[in-house]
Short mmCIF file of C-alpha atoms in Angstrom, two decimals:
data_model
loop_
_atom_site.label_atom_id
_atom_site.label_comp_id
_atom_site.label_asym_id
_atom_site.label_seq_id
_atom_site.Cartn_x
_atom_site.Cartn_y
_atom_site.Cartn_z
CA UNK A 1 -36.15 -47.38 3.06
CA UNK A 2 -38.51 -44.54 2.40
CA UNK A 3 -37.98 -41.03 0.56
CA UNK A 4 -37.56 -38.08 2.53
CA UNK A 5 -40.51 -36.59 4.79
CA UNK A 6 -40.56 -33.05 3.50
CA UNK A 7 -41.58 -34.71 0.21
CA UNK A 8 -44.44 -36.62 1.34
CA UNK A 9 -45.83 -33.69 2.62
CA UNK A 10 -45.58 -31.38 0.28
CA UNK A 11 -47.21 -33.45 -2.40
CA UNK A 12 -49.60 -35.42 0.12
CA UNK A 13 -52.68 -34.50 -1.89
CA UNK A 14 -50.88 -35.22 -5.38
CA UNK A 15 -52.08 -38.41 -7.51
CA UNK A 16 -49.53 -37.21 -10.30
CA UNK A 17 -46.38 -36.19 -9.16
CA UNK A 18 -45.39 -33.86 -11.78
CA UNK A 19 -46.23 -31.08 -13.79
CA UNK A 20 -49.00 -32.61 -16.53
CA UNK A 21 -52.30 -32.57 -14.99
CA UNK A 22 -54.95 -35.32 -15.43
CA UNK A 23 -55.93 -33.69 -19.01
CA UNK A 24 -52.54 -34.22 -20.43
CA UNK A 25 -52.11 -37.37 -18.54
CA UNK A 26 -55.62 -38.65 -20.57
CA UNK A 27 -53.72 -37.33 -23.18
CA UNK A 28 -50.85 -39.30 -23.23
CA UNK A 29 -52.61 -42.83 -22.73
CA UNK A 30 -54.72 -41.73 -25.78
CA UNK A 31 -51.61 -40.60 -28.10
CA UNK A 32 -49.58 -44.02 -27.49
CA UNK A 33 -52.80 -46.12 -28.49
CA UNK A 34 -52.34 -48.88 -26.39
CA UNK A 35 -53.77 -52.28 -26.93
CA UNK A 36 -56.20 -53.87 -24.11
CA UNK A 37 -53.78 -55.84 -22.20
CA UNK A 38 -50.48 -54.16 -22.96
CA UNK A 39 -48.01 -54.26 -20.43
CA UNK A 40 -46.55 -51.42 -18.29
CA UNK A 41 -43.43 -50.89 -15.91
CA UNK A 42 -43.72 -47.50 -14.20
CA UNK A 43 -40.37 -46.67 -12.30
CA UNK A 44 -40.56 -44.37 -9.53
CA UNK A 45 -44.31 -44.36 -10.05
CA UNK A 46 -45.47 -42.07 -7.40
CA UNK A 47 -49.13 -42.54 -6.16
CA UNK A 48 -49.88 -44.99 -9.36
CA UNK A 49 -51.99 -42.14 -11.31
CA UNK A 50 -50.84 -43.33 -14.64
CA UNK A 51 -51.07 -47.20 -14.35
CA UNK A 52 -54.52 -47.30 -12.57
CA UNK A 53 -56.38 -44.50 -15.03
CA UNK A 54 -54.66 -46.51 -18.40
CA UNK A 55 -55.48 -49.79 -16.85
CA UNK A 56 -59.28 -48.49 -16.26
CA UNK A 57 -58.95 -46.58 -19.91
CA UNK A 58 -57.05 -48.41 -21.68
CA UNK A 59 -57.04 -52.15 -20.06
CA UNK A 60 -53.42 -52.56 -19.31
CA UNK A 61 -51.99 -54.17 -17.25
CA UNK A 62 -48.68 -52.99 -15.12
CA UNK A 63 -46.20 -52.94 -12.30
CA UNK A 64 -45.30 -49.67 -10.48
CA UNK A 65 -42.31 -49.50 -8.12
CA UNK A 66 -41.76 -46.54 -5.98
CA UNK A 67 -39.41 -45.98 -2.78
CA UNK A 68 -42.11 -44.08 -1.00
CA UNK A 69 -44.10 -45.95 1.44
CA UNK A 70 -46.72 -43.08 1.70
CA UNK A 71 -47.05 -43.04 -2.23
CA UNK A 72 -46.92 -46.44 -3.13
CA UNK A 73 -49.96 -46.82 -0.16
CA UNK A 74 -51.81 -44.21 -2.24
CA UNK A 75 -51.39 -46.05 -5.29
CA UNK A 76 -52.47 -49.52 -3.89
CA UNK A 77 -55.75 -47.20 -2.93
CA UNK A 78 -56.41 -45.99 -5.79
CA UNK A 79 -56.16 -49.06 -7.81
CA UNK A 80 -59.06 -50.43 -5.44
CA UNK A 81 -61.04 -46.61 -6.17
CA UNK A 82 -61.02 -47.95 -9.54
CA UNK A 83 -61.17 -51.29 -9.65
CA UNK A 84 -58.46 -52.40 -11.09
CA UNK A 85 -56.21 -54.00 -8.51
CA UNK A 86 -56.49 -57.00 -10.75
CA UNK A 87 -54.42 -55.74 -13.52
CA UNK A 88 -51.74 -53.67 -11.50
CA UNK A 89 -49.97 -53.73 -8.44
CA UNK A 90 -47.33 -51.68 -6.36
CA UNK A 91 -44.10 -52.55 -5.41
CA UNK A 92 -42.27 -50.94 -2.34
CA UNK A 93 -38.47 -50.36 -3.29
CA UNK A 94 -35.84 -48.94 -5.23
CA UNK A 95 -36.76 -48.34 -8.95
CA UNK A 96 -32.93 -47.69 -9.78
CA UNK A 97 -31.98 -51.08 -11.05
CA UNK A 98 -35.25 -52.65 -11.15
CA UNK A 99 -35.84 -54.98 -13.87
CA UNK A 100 -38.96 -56.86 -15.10
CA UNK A 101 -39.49 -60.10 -14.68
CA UNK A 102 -41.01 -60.48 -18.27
CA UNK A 103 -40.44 -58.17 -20.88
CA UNK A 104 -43.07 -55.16 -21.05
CA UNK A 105 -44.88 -53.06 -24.05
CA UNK A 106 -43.85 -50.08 -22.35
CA UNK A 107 -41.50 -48.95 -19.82
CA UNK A 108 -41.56 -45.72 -17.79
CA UNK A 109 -40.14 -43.50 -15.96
CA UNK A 110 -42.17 -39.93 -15.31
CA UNK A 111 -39.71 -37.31 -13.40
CA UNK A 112 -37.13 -39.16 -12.01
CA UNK A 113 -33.61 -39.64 -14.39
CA UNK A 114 -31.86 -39.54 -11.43
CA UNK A 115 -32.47 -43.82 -10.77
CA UNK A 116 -30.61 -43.99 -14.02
CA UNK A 117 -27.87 -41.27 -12.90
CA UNK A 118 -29.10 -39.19 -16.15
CA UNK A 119 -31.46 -39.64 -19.03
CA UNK A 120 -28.83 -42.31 -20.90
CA UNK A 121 -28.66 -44.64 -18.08
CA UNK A 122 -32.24 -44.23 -17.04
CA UNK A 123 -32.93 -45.07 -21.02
CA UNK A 124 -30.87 -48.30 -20.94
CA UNK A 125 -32.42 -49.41 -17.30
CA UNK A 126 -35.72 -49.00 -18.92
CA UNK A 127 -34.44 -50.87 -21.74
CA UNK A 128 -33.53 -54.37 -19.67
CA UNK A 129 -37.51 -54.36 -19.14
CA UNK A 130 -38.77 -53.79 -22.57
CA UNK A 131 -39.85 -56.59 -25.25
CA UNK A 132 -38.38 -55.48 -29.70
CA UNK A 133 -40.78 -52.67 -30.15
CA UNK A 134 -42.01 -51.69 -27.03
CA UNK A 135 -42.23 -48.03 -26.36
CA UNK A 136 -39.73 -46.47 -23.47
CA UNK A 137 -41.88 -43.11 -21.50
CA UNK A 138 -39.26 -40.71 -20.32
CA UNK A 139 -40.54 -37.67 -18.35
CA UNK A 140 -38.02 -34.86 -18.04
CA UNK A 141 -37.05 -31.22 -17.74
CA UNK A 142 -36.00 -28.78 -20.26
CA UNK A 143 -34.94 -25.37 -20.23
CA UNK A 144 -38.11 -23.20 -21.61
CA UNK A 145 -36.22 -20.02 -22.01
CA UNK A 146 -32.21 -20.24 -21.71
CA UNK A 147 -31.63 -18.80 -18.30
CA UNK A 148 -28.83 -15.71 -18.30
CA UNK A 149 -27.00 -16.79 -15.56
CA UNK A 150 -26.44 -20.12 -12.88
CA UNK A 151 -28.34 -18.30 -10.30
CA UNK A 152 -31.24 -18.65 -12.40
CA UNK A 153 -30.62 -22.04 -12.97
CA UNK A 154 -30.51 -22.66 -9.38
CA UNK A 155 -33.79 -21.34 -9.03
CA UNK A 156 -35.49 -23.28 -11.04
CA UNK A 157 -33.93 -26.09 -8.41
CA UNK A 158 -31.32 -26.79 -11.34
CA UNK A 159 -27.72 -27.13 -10.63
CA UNK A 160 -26.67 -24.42 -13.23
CA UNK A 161 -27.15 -23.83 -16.67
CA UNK A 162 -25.74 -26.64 -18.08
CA UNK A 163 -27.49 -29.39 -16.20
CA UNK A 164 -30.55 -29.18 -18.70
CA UNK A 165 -30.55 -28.88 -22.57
CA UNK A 166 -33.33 -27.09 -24.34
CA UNK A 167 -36.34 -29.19 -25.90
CA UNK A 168 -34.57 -29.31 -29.41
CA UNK A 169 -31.56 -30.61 -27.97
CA UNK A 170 -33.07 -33.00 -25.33
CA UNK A 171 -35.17 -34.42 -28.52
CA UNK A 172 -31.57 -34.53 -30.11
CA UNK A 173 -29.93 -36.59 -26.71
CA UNK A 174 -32.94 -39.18 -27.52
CA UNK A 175 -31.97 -39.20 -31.00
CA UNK A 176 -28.11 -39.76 -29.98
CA UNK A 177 -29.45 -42.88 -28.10
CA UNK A 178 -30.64 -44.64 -30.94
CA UNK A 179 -34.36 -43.42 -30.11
CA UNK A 180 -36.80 -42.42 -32.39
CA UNK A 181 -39.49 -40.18 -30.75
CA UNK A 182 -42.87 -40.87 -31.59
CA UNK A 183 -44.41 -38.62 -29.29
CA UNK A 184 -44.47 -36.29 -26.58
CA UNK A 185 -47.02 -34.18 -24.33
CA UNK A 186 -45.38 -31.25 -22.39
CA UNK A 187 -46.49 -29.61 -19.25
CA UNK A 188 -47.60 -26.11 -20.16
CA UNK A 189 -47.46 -23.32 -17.35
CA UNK A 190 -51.24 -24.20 -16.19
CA UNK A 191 -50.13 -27.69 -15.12
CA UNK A 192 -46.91 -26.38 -13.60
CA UNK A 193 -48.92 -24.31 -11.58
CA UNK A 194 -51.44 -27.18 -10.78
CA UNK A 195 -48.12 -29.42 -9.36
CA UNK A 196 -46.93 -26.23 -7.84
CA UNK A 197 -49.37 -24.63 -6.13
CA UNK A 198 -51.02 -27.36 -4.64
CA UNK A 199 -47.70 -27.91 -2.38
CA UNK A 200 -48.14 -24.63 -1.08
CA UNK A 201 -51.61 -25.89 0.22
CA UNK A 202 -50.59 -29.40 1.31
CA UNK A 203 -47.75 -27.33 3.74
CA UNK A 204 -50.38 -24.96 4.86
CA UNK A 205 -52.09 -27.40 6.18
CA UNK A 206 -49.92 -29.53 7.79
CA UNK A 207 -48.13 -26.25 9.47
CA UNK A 208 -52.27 -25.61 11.04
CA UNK A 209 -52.43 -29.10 11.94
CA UNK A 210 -49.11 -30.21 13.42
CA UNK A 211 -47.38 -26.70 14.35
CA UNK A 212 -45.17 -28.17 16.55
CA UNK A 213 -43.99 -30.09 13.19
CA UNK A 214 -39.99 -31.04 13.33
CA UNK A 215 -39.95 -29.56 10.02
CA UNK A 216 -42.09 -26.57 10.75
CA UNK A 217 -39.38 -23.93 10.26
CA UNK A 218 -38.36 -25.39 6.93
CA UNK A 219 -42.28 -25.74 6.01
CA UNK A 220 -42.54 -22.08 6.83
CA UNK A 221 -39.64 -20.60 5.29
CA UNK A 222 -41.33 -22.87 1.97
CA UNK A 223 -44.43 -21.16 2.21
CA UNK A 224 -42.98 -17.77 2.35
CA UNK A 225 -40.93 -18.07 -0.79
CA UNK A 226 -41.89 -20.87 -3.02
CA UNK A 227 -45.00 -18.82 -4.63
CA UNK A 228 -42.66 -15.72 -5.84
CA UNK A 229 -39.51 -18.37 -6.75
CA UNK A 230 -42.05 -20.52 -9.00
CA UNK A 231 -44.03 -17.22 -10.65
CA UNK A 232 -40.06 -15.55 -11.10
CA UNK A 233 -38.53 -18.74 -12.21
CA UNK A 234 -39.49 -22.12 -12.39
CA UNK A 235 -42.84 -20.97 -14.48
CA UNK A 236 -40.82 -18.62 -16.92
CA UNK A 237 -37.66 -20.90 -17.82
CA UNK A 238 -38.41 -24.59 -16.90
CA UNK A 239 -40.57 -26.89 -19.30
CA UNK A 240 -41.12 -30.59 -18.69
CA UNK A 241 -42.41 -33.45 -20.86
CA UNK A 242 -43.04 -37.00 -21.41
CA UNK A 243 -41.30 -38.11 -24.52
CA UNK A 244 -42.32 -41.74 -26.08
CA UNK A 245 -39.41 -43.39 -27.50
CA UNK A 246 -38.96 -46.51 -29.81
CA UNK A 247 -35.60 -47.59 -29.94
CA UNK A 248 -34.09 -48.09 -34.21
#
């Protein structure tokens, strides 16, 4: 049970596995003022970025469940960089359906809608962990600009046009889900760049290191066009943000 390969590589050398960069990661933990000891859930948590810094930051404590074993390795690392492997730990698995064992003060889920097939059911999943007045992190896309056409869309990795609303009308989905938003930090095109960019490197490298790579025509092909389809697209039309969400 693992993710895909191609992914691993591409964002070997990422600690956060989306578009806000350790600034507006800080950020965030800041914003949501978090009590020492506070709880956390992170689903589909990547290489544990967010749980270790806010446990070191912030003293929480918190569970992150990810189906990558190369990530969720990296996370149990970095809790022991910064020595706080007694207030989180890393579960290999699948975060769709994954429920706390006791209710949390927050429950997350950075990038990855898809364990909840959408941003409703990924609100109610996160909603089975979460104790009356916890706060619910949802990190998703939004359409920047409106894109003309589908092609666009599908550039920016979308499946068309319709498959993302714009920030106004995402805040507006939360609202239709009985959520009040209480804050949000957005990626900005710096950190897009940041996440971007730094998967050009990552396949770079592993093209010079393993050439005869079973993927190394697909890594290749990446490396030609992913710069000019990021700066053309992806930079220009797609935003992204956390969004912190109390439910009425």
């Amino acid at each position: 049970m693992d993710i895909p390969r191609i992914f691993t590589i591409r964002e070997s050398s990422h600690r956060i596995h989306n578009p806000l960069d350790d600034a507006k990661l800080a950020t965030l933990g800041a914003a949501l003022r978090l009590d020492p000891g506070a709880s956390a859930l992170d689903l589909a948590c990547g290489s544990g970025e967010m749980l270790c810094t806010w446990a070191r930051d912030h003293g929480i404590t918190g569970t992150g469940v990810d189906l990558s074993t190369a990530f969720i390795a990296g996370a149990r690392a970095r809790a022991v960089e910064l020595g706080v492997t007694d207030r989180v730990r890393f579960v290999h698995g699948d975060a769709a359906g994954y429920v706390a064992d006791e209710p949390v003060d927050v429950a997350a889920c950075l990038g990855a809608t898809w364990i909840g097939d959408g941003v409703p059911g990924t609100v109610d999943l996160l909603r089975r962990s979460l104790r009356p007045g916890g706060l619910l992190l949802v990190g998703h896309p939004y359409w920047r600009l409106d894109p003309p056409d589908d092609d666009t869309a599908r550039a920016c990795l979308m499946g068309g046009r319709d498959e993302l609303r714009s920030l106004p009308g995402l805040l507006a989905e939360f609202d239709g889900l009985g959520c009040d938003v209480v804050e949000m930090v957005l990626a900005d095109q710096d950190s897009w760049d940041r996440y971007a960019a730094a998967q050009w490197l990552n396949t770079r490298r592993r093209l010079d290191e393993h050439p005869d790579d079973e993927l190394a025509e697909q890594l290749r092909a990446e490396l030609r066009t992913e710069p000019v389809r990021h700066a053309r697209y992806q930079r220009e039309y797609l935003g992204w943000g956390v969004f912190a969400l109390m439910d009425r």
